[in-house]
Amino acid sequence: MKFSRSSRGIAALAVALTLFALFFDIPAAAIAGGALIVFLAARAFLFLSTLSSTARSLTAQRSLSALFASQGVPIAVETNVQVIVPPGFSAEISDLPPQRAVLSSGNPTVSMTKSVPGMLNYTLILNTIGAHAFEGVRLSLSDQFFSGELVC
């Protein structure tokens, strides 16, 4: 989980208010600083809860143009993704291709702000021989205060 510019500013303001309260013996500033910290902690809990529920709602179905491919032959990949994105959040979903695969066309990432199905279309070239496995799907979620990502 990463802080956004807004949450870093709120944290800096909370520290400044707390220091102001310590140096000038003003309890109202200490209360305001503590309230800002409690606000950030509550938003962090809400964000982590939303990230968890969004990850549980994520479904991805991948289809390939060829099940068996020769080295250097392009393979078309089509991935249908569905996720429930709560209001106020934005999601970015990335398909993680096999290691040492080269992306030759298309984009394996889609941005979503609503709960509508997304489609990823791209072409890979496998540069090595042997078995290849996709590494999963990366879910990046962000709101006004925090951002985070999970690999599913």
mmCIF file of N, CA, C and O in Angstrom, residues 41-139:
data_model
loop_
_atom_site.group_PDB
_atom_site.id
_atom_site.type_symbol
_atom_site.label_atom_id
_atom_site.label_comp_id
_atom_site.label_asym_id
_atom_site.label_seq_id
_atom_site.Cartn_x
_atom_site.Cartn_y
_atom_site.Cartn_z
ATOM 1 N N ALA A 41 -5.891 6.396 9.440
ATOM 2 C CA ALA A 41 -5.937 4.979 9.807
ATOM 3 C C ALA A 41 -7.260 4.348 9.369
ATOM 4 O O ALA A 41 -7.285 3.217 8.865
ATOM 5 N N ALA A 42 -8.357 5.077 9.533
ATOM 6 C CA ALA A 42 -9.658 4.557 9.097
ATOM 7 C C ALA A 42 -9.709 4.413 7.581
ATOM 8 O O ALA A 42 -10.227 3.414 7.057
ATOM 9 N N ARG A 43 -9.171 5.390 6.856
ATOM 10 C CA ARG A 43 -9.137 5.290 5.392
ATOM 11 C C ARG A 43 -8.248 4.140 4.933
ATOM 12 O O ARG A 43 -8.546 3.465 3.943
ATOM 13 N N ALA A 44 -7.148 3.907 5.636
ATOM 14 C CA ALA A 44 -6.267 2.781 5.286
ATOM 15 C C ALA A 44 -6.987 1.463 5.495
ATOM 16 O O ALA A 44 -6.899 0.559 4.650
ATOM 17 N N PHE A 45 -7.714 1.323 6.595
ATOM 18 C CA PHE A 45 -8.484 0.107 6.850
ATOM 19 C C PHE A 45 -9.542 -0.075 5.768
ATOM 20 O O PHE A 45 -9.724 -1.187 5.252
ATOM 21 N N LEU A 46 -10.236 0.996 5.409
ATOM 22 C CA LEU A 46 -11.242 0.929 4.354
ATOM 23 C C LEU A 46 -10.613 0.533 3.020
ATOM 24 O O LEU A 46 -11.157 -0.292 2.285
ATOM 25 N N PHE A 47 -9.449 1.087 2.712
ATOM 26 C CA PHE A 47 -8.780 0.757 1.454
ATOM 27 C C PHE A 47 -8.376 -0.709 1.410
ATOM 28 O O PHE A 47 -8.600 -1.391 0.402
ATOM 29 N N LEU A 48 -7.774 -1.214 2.482
ATOM 30 C CA LEU A 48 -7.354 -2.613 2.498
ATOM 31 C C LEU A 48 -8.547 -3.562 2.422
ATOM 32 O O LEU A 48 -8.477 -4.602 1.760
ATOM 33 N N SER A 49 -9.637 -3.205 3.061
ATOM 34 C CA SER A 49 -10.853 -4.007 2.978
ATOM 35 C C SER A 49 -11.403 -4.016 1.550
ATOM 36 O O SER A 49 -11.800 -5.064 1.027
ATOM 37 N N THR A 50 -11.409 -2.861 0.909
ATOM 38 C CA THR A 50 -11.888 -2.763 -0.474
ATOM 39 C C THR A 50 -10.962 -3.508 -1.430
ATOM 40 O O THR A 50 -11.432 -4.171 -2.358
ATOM 41 N N LEU A 51 -9.656 -3.423 -1.214
ATOM 42 C CA LEU A 51 -8.705 -4.157 -2.049
ATOM 43 C C LEU A 51 -8.945 -5.651 -1.946
ATOM 44 O O LEU A 51 -8.944 -6.365 -2.953
ATOM 45 N N SER A 52 -9.199 -6.128 -0.745
ATOM 46 C CA SER A 52 -9.466 -7.552 -0.542
ATOM 47 C C SER A 52 -10.753 -7.983 -1.241
ATOM 48 O O SER A 52 -10.784 -9.008 -1.940
ATOM 49 N N SER A 53 -11.823 -7.225 -1.093
ATOM 50 C CA SER A 53 -13.095 -7.608 -1.723
ATOM 51 C C SER A 53 -13.023 -7.467 -3.238
ATOM 52 O O SER A 53 -13.626 -8.265 -3.965
ATOM 53 N N THR A 54 -12.278 -6.496 -3.737
ATOM 54 C CA THR A 54 -12.118 -6.353 -5.187
ATOM 55 C C THR A 54 -11.323 -7.517 -5.756
ATOM 56 O O THR A 54 -11.648 -8.041 -6.821
ATOM 57 N N ALA A 55 -10.292 -7.953 -5.041
ATOM 58 C CA ALA A 55 -9.506 -9.102 -5.499
ATOM 59 C C ALA A 55 -10.349 -10.376 -5.520
ATOM 60 O O ALA A 55 -10.207 -11.204 -6.416
ATOM 61 N N ARG A 56 -11.246 -10.531 -4.541
ATOM 62 C CA ARG A 56 -12.122 -11.706 -4.532
ATOM 63 C C ARG A 56 -13.108 -11.680 -5.695
ATOM 64 O O ARG A 56 -13.545 -12.737 -6.152
ATOM 65 N N SER A 57 -13.471 -10.491 -6.175
ATOM 66 C CA SER A 57 -14.444 -10.409 -7.268
ATOM 67 C C SER A 57 -13.804 -10.533 -8.649
ATOM 68 O O SER A 57 -14.513 -10.623 -9.646
ATOM 69 N N LEU A 58 -12.484 -10.543 -8.724
ATOM 70 C CA LEU A 58 -11.780 -10.576 -10.006
ATOM 71 C C LEU A 58 -11.873 -11.953 -10.652
ATOM 72 O O LEU A 58 -11.581 -12.968 -10.021
ATOM 73 N N THR A 59 -12.314 -11.982 -11.908
ATOM 74 C CA THR A 59 -12.292 -13.217 -12.703
ATOM 75 C C THR A 59 -11.597 -12.921 -14.022
ATOM 76 O O THR A 59 -11.771 -11.847 -14.601
ATOM 77 N N ALA A 60 -10.813 -13.862 -14.475
ATOM 78 C CA ALA A 60 -10.101 -13.717 -15.745
ATOM 79 C C ALA A 60 -10.180 -15.035 -16.494
ATOM 80 O O ALA A 60 -10.005 -16.106 -15.924
ATOM 81 N N GLN A 61 -10.468 -14.923 -17.794
ATOM 82 C CA GLN A 61 -10.520 -16.112 -18.647
ATOM 83 C C GLN A 61 -9.652 -15.824 -19.858
ATOM 84 O O GLN A 61 -9.917 -14.909 -20.639
ATOM 85 N N ARG A 62 -8.620 -16.624 -20.024
ATOM 86 C CA ARG A 62 -7.622 -16.402 -21.062
ATOM 87 C C ARG A 62 -7.771 -17.446 -22.167
ATOM 88 O O ARG A 62 -7.982 -18.624 -21.899
ATOM 89 N N SER A 63 -7.658 -16.998 -23.408
ATOM 90 C CA SER A 63 -7.642 -17.933 -24.537
ATOM 91 C C SER A 63 -6.455 -17.585 -25.439
ATOM 92 O O SER A 63 -6.115 -16.425 -25.635
ATOM 93 N N LEU A 64 -5.840 -18.635 -25.973
ATOM 94 C CA LEU A 64 -4.656 -18.487 -26.816
ATOM 95 C C LEU A 64 -4.965 -18.954 -28.227
ATOM 96 O O LEU A 64 -5.789 -19.859 -28.431
ATOM 97 N N SER A 65 -4.278 -18.369 -29.204
ATOM 98 C CA SER A 65 -4.492 -18.775 -30.593
ATOM 99 C C SER A 65 -3.901 -20.152 -30.871
ATOM 100 O O SER A 65 -4.363 -20.858 -31.766
ATOM 101 N N ALA A 66 -2.882 -20.534 -30.129
ATOM 102 C CA ALA A 66 -2.259 -21.847 -30.312
ATOM 103 C C ALA A 66 -1.863 -22.411 -28.952
ATOM 104 O O ALA A 66 -1.252 -21.721 -28.141
ATOM 105 N N LEU A 67 -2.222 -23.657 -28.722
ATOM 106 C CA LEU A 67 -1.864 -24.281 -27.458
ATOM 107 C C LEU A 67 -0.400 -24.706 -27.458
ATOM 108 O O LEU A 67 0.292 -24.581 -26.465
ATOM 109 N N PHE A 68 0.064 -25.182 -28.603
ATOM 110 C CA PHE A 68 1.469 -25.550 -28.772
ATOM 111 C C PHE A 68 2.067 -24.608 -29.798
ATOM 112 O O PHE A 68 1.522 -24.429 -30.884
ATOM 113 N N ALA A 69 3.199 -24.004 -29.466
ATOM 114 C CA ALA A 69 3.811 -23.021 -30.364
ATOM 115 C C ALA A 69 5.291 -23.302 -30.511
ATOM 116 O O ALA A 69 5.944 -23.792 -29.589
ATOM 117 N N SER A 70 5.797 -22.952 -31.649
ATOM 118 C CA SER A 70 7.228 -23.063 -31.893
ATOM 119 C C SER A 70 7.912 -21.793 -31.418
ATOM 120 O O SER A 70 7.291 -20.745 -31.276
ATOM 121 N N GLN A 71 9.201 -21.908 -31.226
ATOM 122 C CA GLN A 71 9.978 -20.754 -30.775
ATOM 123 C C GLN A 71 9.951 -19.670 -31.839
ATOM 124 O O GLN A 71 10.175 -19.924 -33.019
ATOM 125 N N GLY A 72 9.649 -18.437 -31.427
ATOM 126 C CA GLY A 72 9.637 -17.299 -32.336
ATOM 127 C C GLY A 72 8.336 -17.087 -33.089
ATOM 128 O O GLY A 72 8.219 -16.152 -33.868
ATOM 129 N N VAL A 73 7.337 -17.937 -32.889
ATOM 130 C CA VAL A 73 6.053 -17.808 -33.584
ATOM 131 C C VAL A 73 5.114 -16.964 -32.720
ATOM 132 O O VAL A 73 4.965 -17.227 -31.523
ATOM 133 N N PRO A 74 4.481 -15.944 -33.300
ATOM 134 C CA PRO A 74 3.573 -15.108 -32.514
ATOM 135 C C PRO A 74 2.333 -15.892 -32.052
ATOM 136 O O PRO A 74 1.784 -16.707 -32.786
ATOM 137 N N ILE A 75 1.897 -15.613 -30.828
ATOM 138 C CA ILE A 75 0.707 -16.229 -30.255
ATOM 139 C C ILE A 75 -0.231 -15.105 -29.819
ATOM 140 O O ILE A 75 0.155 -14.239 -29.026
ATOM 141 N N ALA A 76 -1.439 -15.120 -30.334
ATOM 142 C CA ALA A 76 -2.436 -14.126 -29.948
ATOM 143 C C ALA A 76 -3.077 -14.544 -28.622
ATOM 144 O O ALA A 76 -3.474 -15.693 -28.457
ATOM 145 N N VAL A 77 -3.163 -13.609 -27.710
ATOM 146 C CA VAL A 77 -3.748 -13.862 -26.395
ATOM 147 C C VAL A 77 -4.945 -12.939 -26.227
ATOM 148 O O VAL A 77 -4.864 -11.744 -26.500
ATOM 149 N N GLU A 78 -6.048 -13.518 -25.781
ATOM 150 C CA GLU A 78 -7.255 -12.746 -25.495
ATOM 151 C C GLU A 78 -7.693 -13.096 -24.079
ATOM 152 O O GLU A 78 -7.934 -14.259 -23.771
ATOM 153 N N THR A 79 -7.782 -12.080 -23.230
ATOM 154 C CA THR A 79 -8.165 -12.301 -21.834
ATOM 155 C C THR A 79 -9.386 -11.454 -21.514
ATOM 156 O O THR A 79 -9.364 -10.242 -21.689
ATOM 157 N N ASN A 80 -10.442 -12.106 -21.065
ATOM 158 C CA ASN A 80 -11.637 -11.412 -20.594
ATOM 159 C C ASN A 80 -11.527 -11.273 -19.092
ATOM 160 O O ASN A 80 -11.324 -12.264 -18.387
ATOM 161 N N VAL A 81 -11.656 -10.038 -18.578
ATOM 162 C CA VAL A 81 -11.575 -9.803 -17.137
ATOM 163 C C VAL A 81 -12.846 -9.117 -16.659
ATOM 164 O O VAL A 81 -13.424 -8.293 -17.373
ATOM 165 N N GLN A 82 -13.278 -9.503 -15.485
ATOM 166 C CA GLN A 82 -14.406 -8.861 -14.829
ATOM 167 C C GLN A 82 -14.028 -8.621 -13.380
ATOM 168 O O GLN A 82 -13.437 -9.490 -12.737
ATOM 169 N N VAL A 83 -14.383 -7.446 -12.884
ATOM 170 C CA VAL A 83 -14.088 -7.100 -11.503
ATOM 171 C C VAL A 83 -15.130 -6.083 -11.039
ATOM 172 O O VAL A 83 -15.649 -5.303 -11.833
ATOM 173 N N ILE A 84 -15.455 -6.145 -9.767
ATOM 174 C CA ILE A 84 -16.378 -5.167 -9.181
ATOM 175 C C ILE A 84 -15.536 -4.032 -8.610
ATOM 176 O O ILE A 84 -14.805 -4.226 -7.630
ATOM 177 N N VAL A 85 -15.621 -2.859 -9.238
ATOM 178 C CA VAL A 85 -14.872 -1.689 -8.804
ATOM 179 C C VAL A 85 -15.827 -0.770 -8.037
ATOM 180 O O VAL A 85 -16.785 -0.263 -8.612
ATOM 181 N N PRO A 86 -15.593 -0.560 -6.744
ATOM 182 C CA PRO A 86 -16.486 0.300 -5.965
ATOM 183 C C PRO A 86 -16.395 1.760 -6.426
ATOM 184 O O PRO A 86 -15.379 2.181 -6.998
ATOM 185 N N PRO A 87 -17.436 2.548 -6.179
ATOM 186 C CA PRO A 87 -17.386 3.974 -6.530
ATOM 187 C C PRO A 87 -16.255 4.687 -5.786
ATOM 188 O O PRO A 87 -15.997 4.396 -4.613
ATOM 189 N N GLY A 88 -15.582 5.586 -6.465
ATOM 190 C CA GLY A 88 -14.476 6.322 -5.862
ATOM 191 C C GLY A 88 -13.130 5.644 -6.014
ATOM 192 O O GLY A 88 -12.107 6.198 -5.620
ATOM 193 N N PHE A 89 -13.111 4.456 -6.574
ATOM 194 C CA PHE A 89 -11.870 3.713 -6.780
ATOM 195 C C PHE A 89 -11.651 3.509 -8.277
ATOM 196 O O PHE A 89 -12.594 3.500 -9.056
ATOM 197 N N SER A 90 -10.405 3.340 -8.667
ATOM 198 C CA SER A 90 -10.094 2.963 -10.036
ATOM 199 C C SER A 90 -9.172 1.746 -9.995
ATOM 200 O O SER A 90 -8.329 1.625 -9.112
ATOM 201 N N ALA A 91 -9.380 0.855 -10.955
ATOM 202 C CA ALA A 91 -8.609 -0.388 -11.008
ATOM 203 C C ALA A 91 -7.868 -0.477 -12.330
ATOM 204 O O ALA A 91 -8.348 0.010 -13.355
ATOM 205 N N GLU A 92 -6.715 -1.086 -12.273
ATOM 206 C CA GLU A 92 -5.944 -1.386 -13.479
ATOM 207 C C GLU A 92 -5.597 -2.858 -13.409
ATOM 208 O O GLU A 92 -5.038 -3.326 -12.413
ATOM 209 N N ILE A 93 -5.941 -3.592 -14.458
ATOM 210 C CA ILE A 93 -5.715 -5.032 -14.490
ATOM 211 C C ILE A 93 -4.715 -5.343 -15.589
ATOM 212 O O ILE A 93 -4.886 -4.909 -16.735
ATOM 213 N N SER A 94 -3.673 -6.080 -15.221
ATOM 214 C CA SER A 94 -2.624 -6.448 -16.165
ATOM 215 C C SER A 94 -2.498 -7.961 -16.211
ATOM 216 O O SER A 94 -2.448 -8.617 -15.167
ATOM 217 N N ASP A 95 -2.443 -8.510 -17.410
ATOM 218 C CA ASP A 95 -2.177 -9.931 -17.593
ATOM 219 C C ASP A 95 -0.660 -10.112 -17.551
ATOM 220 O O ASP A 95 0.075 -9.370 -18.202
ATOM 221 N N LEU A 96 -0.189 -11.064 -16.782
ATOM 222 C CA LEU A 96 1.248 -11.285 -16.638
ATOM 223 C C LEU A 96 1.671 -12.448 -17.529
ATOM 224 O O LEU A 96 1.385 -13.605 -17.223
ATOM 225 N N PRO A 97 2.342 -12.156 -18.641
ATOM 226 C CA PRO A 97 2.740 -13.221 -19.569
ATOM 227 C C PRO A 97 3.874 -14.072 -18.989
ATOM 228 O O PRO A 97 4.462 -13.730 -17.968
ATOM 229 N N PRO A 98 4.171 -15.183 -19.653
ATOM 230 C CA PRO A 98 5.273 -16.033 -19.180
ATOM 231 C C PRO A 98 6.602 -15.283 -19.192
ATOM 232 O O PRO A 98 6.783 -14.325 -19.943
ATOM 233 N N GLN A 99 7.506 -15.742 -18.340
ATOM 234 C CA GLN A 99 8.837 -15.135 -18.328
ATOM 235 C C GLN A 99 9.518 -15.367 -19.664
ATOM 236 O O GLN A 99 9.316 -16.368 -20.329
ATOM 237 N N ARG A 100 10.323 -14.415 -20.062
ATOM 238 C CA ARG A 100 11.088 -14.431 -21.317
ATOM 239 C C ARG A 100 10.202 -14.433 -22.560
ATOM 240 O O ARG A 100 10.646 -14.815 -23.631
ATOM 241 N N ALA A 101 8.946 -14.022 -22.410
ATOM 242 C CA ALA A 101 8.076 -13.833 -23.566
ATOM 243 C C ALA A 101 8.141 -12.354 -23.947
ATOM 244 O O ALA A 101 8.185 -11.477 -23.080
ATOM 245 N N VAL A 102 8.139 -12.076 -25.229
ATOM 246 C CA VAL A 102 8.256 -10.706 -25.712
ATOM 247 C C VAL A 102 6.900 -10.259 -26.241
ATOM 248 O O VAL A 102 6.274 -10.963 -27.047
ATOM 249 N N LEU A 103 6.458 -9.110 -25.793
ATOM 250 C CA LEU A 103 5.198 -8.534 -26.274
ATOM 251 C C LEU A 103 5.454 -7.930 -27.650
ATOM 252 O O LEU A 103 6.294 -7.047 -27.806
ATOM 253 N N SER A 104 4.747 -8.418 -28.678
ATOM 254 C CA SER A 104 4.983 -7.903 -30.026
ATOM 255 C C SER A 104 3.925 -6.899 -30.461
ATOM 256 O O SER A 104 4.204 -6.035 -31.277
ATOM 257 N N SER A 105 2.712 -7.002 -29.944
ATOM 258 C CA SER A 105 1.686 -6.001 -30.261
ATOM 259 C C SER A 105 0.600 -6.053 -29.200
ATOM 260 O O SER A 105 0.448 -7.035 -28.484
ATOM 261 N N GLY A 106 -0.154 -4.969 -29.119
ATOM 262 C CA GLY A 106 -1.245 -4.903 -28.164
ATOM 263 C C GLY A 106 -0.787 -4.436 -26.798
ATOM 264 O O GLY A 106 0.362 -4.045 -26.594
ATOM 265 N N ASN A 107 -1.723 -4.455 -25.861
ATOM 266 C CA ASN A 107 -1.448 -3.984 -24.512
ATOM 267 C C ASN A 107 -2.070 -4.965 -23.513
ATOM 268 O O ASN A 107 -3.275 -5.169 -23.539
ATOM 269 N N PRO A 108 -1.257 -5.536 -22.618
ATOM 270 C CA PRO A 108 -1.810 -6.484 -21.646
ATOM 271 C C PRO A 108 -2.379 -5.822 -20.388
ATOM 272 O O PRO A 108 -2.499 -6.447 -19.353
ATOM 273 N N THR A 109 -2.745 -4.540 -20.479
ATOM 274 C CA THR A 109 -3.256 -3.806 -19.331
ATOM 275 C C THR A 109 -4.520 -3.059 -19.720
ATOM 276 O O THR A 109 -4.608 -2.495 -20.814
ATOM 277 N N VAL A 110 -5.499 -3.053 -18.803
ATOM 278 C CA VAL A 110 -6.734 -2.296 -19.018
ATOM 279 C C VAL A 110 -7.059 -1.543 -17.730
ATOM 280 O O VAL A 110 -6.868 -2.056 -16.636
ATOM 281 N N SER A 111 -7.515 -0.291 -17.875
ATOM 282 C CA SER A 111 -7.943 0.517 -16.729
ATOM 283 C C SER A 111 -9.453 0.472 -16.633
ATOM 284 O O SER A 111 -10.152 0.562 -17.638
ATOM 285 N N MET A 112 -9.954 0.356 -15.393
ATOM 286 C CA MET A 112 -11.396 0.256 -15.176
ATOM 287 C C MET A 112 -11.793 1.168 -14.024
ATOM 288 O O MET A 112 -11.135 1.173 -12.987
ATOM 289 N N THR A 113 -12.854 1.937 -14.212
ATOM 290 C CA THR A 113 -13.401 2.748 -13.132
ATOM 291 C C THR A 113 -14.810 2.301 -12.782
ATOM 292 O O THR A 113 -15.361 2.731 -11.781
ATOM 293 N N LYS A 114 -15.389 1.459 -13.594
ATOM 294 C CA LYS A 114 -16.723 0.915 -13.350
ATOM 295 C C LYS A 114 -16.658 -0.599 -13.423
ATOM 296 O O LYS A 114 -15.696 -1.169 -13.932
ATOM 297 N N SER A 115 -17.711 -1.246 -12.964
ATOM 298 C CA SER A 115 -17.757 -2.710 -12.965
ATOM 299 C C SER A 115 -18.284 -3.228 -14.297
ATOM 300 O O SER A 115 -19.357 -3.804 -14.375
ATOM 301 N N VAL A 116 -17.507 -3.013 -15.344
ATOM 302 C CA VAL A 116 -17.861 -3.508 -16.671
ATOM 303 C C VAL A 116 -16.773 -4.475 -17.117
ATOM 304 O O VAL A 116 -15.617 -4.342 -16.725
ATOM 305 N N PRO A 117 -17.124 -5.480 -17.925
ATOM 306 C CA PRO A 117 -16.096 -6.421 -18.386
ATOM 307 C C PRO A 117 -15.036 -5.721 -19.236
ATOM 308 O O PRO A 117 -15.327 -4.775 -19.961
ATOM 309 N N GLY A 118 -13.812 -6.174 -19.114
ATOM 310 C CA GLY A 118 -12.708 -5.641 -19.909
ATOM 311 C C GLY A 118 -12.099 -6.728 -20.769
ATOM 312 O O GLY A 118 -12.201 -7.917 -20.465
ATOM 313 N N MET A 119 -11.475 -6.320 -21.864
ATOM 314 C CA MET A 119 -10.876 -7.267 -22.804
ATOM 315 C C MET A 119 -9.424 -6.859 -23.046
ATOM 316 O O MET A 119 -9.144 -5.699 -23.336
ATOM 317 N N LEU A 120 -8.524 -7.814 -22.908
ATOM 318 C CA LEU A 120 -7.109 -7.602 -23.191
ATOM 319 C C LEU A 120 -6.757 -8.406 -24.436
ATOM 320 O O LEU A 120 -6.939 -9.626 -24.458
ATOM 321 N N ASN A 121 -6.276 -7.743 -25.457
ATOM 322 C CA ASN A 121 -5.841 -8.410 -26.686
ATOM 323 C C ASN A 121 -4.394 -8.028 -26.955
ATOM 324 O O ASN A 121 -4.074 -6.843 -27.078
ATOM 325 N N TYR A 122 -3.534 -9.027 -27.049
ATOM 326 C CA TYR A 122 -2.134 -8.756 -27.350
ATOM 327 C C TYR A 122 -1.502 -9.991 -27.966
ATOM 328 O O TYR A 122 -2.087 -11.075 -27.969
ATOM 329 N N THR A 123 -0.306 -9.821 -28.495
ATOM 330 C CA THR A 123 0.418 -10.904 -29.151
ATOM 331 C C THR A 123 1.779 -11.075 -28.492
ATOM 332 O O THR A 123 2.480 -10.096 -28.239
ATOM 333 N N LEU A 124 2.130 -12.315 -28.222
ATOM 334 C CA LEU A 124 3.409 -12.663 -27.599
ATOM 335 C C LEU A 124 4.267 -13.471 -28.556
ATOM 336 O O LEU A 124 3.759 -14.203 -29.399
ATOM 337 N N ILE A 125 5.576 -13.365 -28.367
ATOM 338 C CA ILE A 125 6.526 -14.238 -29.054
ATOM 339 C C ILE A 125 7.357 -14.914 -27.971
ATOM 340 O O ILE A 125 7.965 -14.257 -27.133
ATOM 341 N N LEU A 126 7.337 -16.241 -27.960
ATOM 342 C CA LEU A 126 8.101 -17.008 -26.979
ATOM 343 C C LEU A 126 9.507 -17.233 -27.511
ATOM 344 O O LEU A 126 9.681 -17.760 -28.605
ATOM 345 N N ASN A 127 10.506 -16.824 -26.745
ATOM 346 C CA ASN A 127 11.891 -16.915 -27.204
ATOM 347 C C ASN A 127 12.616 -18.149 -26.701
ATOM 348 O O ASN A 127 13.770 -18.360 -27.041
ATOM 349 N N THR A 128 11.963 -18.937 -25.883
ATOM 350 C CA THR A 128 12.608 -20.141 -25.367
ATOM 351 C C THR A 128 11.727 -21.352 -25.664
ATOM 352 O O THR A 128 10.535 -21.220 -25.932
ATOM 353 N N ILE A 129 12.325 -22.519 -25.604
ATOM 354 C CA ILE A 129 11.561 -23.738 -25.838
ATOM 355 C C ILE A 129 11.176 -24.337 -24.489
ATOM 356 O O ILE A 129 11.753 -24.011 -23.457
ATOM 357 N N GLY A 130 10.178 -25.189 -24.494
ATOM 358 C CA GLY A 130 9.739 -25.847 -23.264
ATOM 359 C C GLY A 130 8.389 -25.328 -22.810
ATOM 360 O O GLY A 130 7.711 -24.592 -23.528
ATOM 361 N N ALA A 131 8.017 -25.726 -21.635
ATOM 362 C CA ALA A 131 6.718 -25.345 -21.080
ATOM 363 C C ALA A 131 6.749 -23.889 -20.616
ATOM 364 O O ALA A 131 7.747 -23.424 -20.061
ATOM 365 N N HIS A 132 5.667 -23.191 -20.869
ATOM 366 C CA HIS A 132 5.520 -21.795 -20.452
ATOM 367 C C HIS A 132 4.217 -21.653 -19.685
ATOM 368 O O HIS A 132 3.198 -22.184 -20.106
ATOM 369 N N ALA A 133 4.245 -20.934 -18.599
ATOM 370 C CA ALA A 133 3.040 -20.717 -17.803
ATOM 371 C C ALA A 133 2.857 -19.223 -17.558
ATOM 372 O O ALA A 133 3.824 -18.509 -17.272
ATOM 373 N N PHE A 134 1.624 -18.774 -17.693
ATOM 374 C CA PHE A 134 1.317 -17.386 -17.374
ATOM 375 C C PHE A 134 1.444 -17.197 -15.869
ATOM 376 O O PHE A 134 1.159 -18.102 -15.087
ATOM 377 N N GLU A 135 1.881 -16.011 -15.457
ATOM 378 C CA GLU A 135 2.169 -15.761 -14.050
ATOM 379 C C GLU A 135 0.971 -15.236 -13.277
ATOM 380 O O GLU A 135 1.085 -14.996 -12.082
ATOM 381 N N GLY A 136 -0.152 -15.038 -13.925
ATOM 382 C CA GLY A 136 -1.350 -14.573 -13.235
ATOM 383 C C GLY A 136 -1.833 -13.242 -13.760
ATOM 384 O O GLY A 136 -1.534 -12.832 -14.877
ATOM 385 N N VAL A 137 -2.576 -12.548 -12.904
ATOM 386 C CA VAL A 137 -3.157 -11.251 -13.238
ATOM 387 C C VAL A 137 -2.823 -10.301 -12.100
ATOM 388 O O VAL A 137 -2.955 -10.647 -10.930
ATOM 389 N N ARG A 138 -2.365 -9.096 -12.446
ATOM 390 C CA ARG A 138 -2.052 -8.090 -11.438
ATOM 391 C C ARG A 138 -3.216 -7.111 -11.328
ATOM 392 O O ARG A 138 -3.654 -6.541 -12.328
ATOM 393 N N LEU A 139 -3.707 -6.916 -10.120
ATOM 394 C CA LEU A 139 -4.770 -5.961 -9.840
ATOM 395 C C LEU A 139 -4.163 -4.777 -9.102
ATOM 396 O O LEU A 139 -3.582 -4.937 -8.029
#
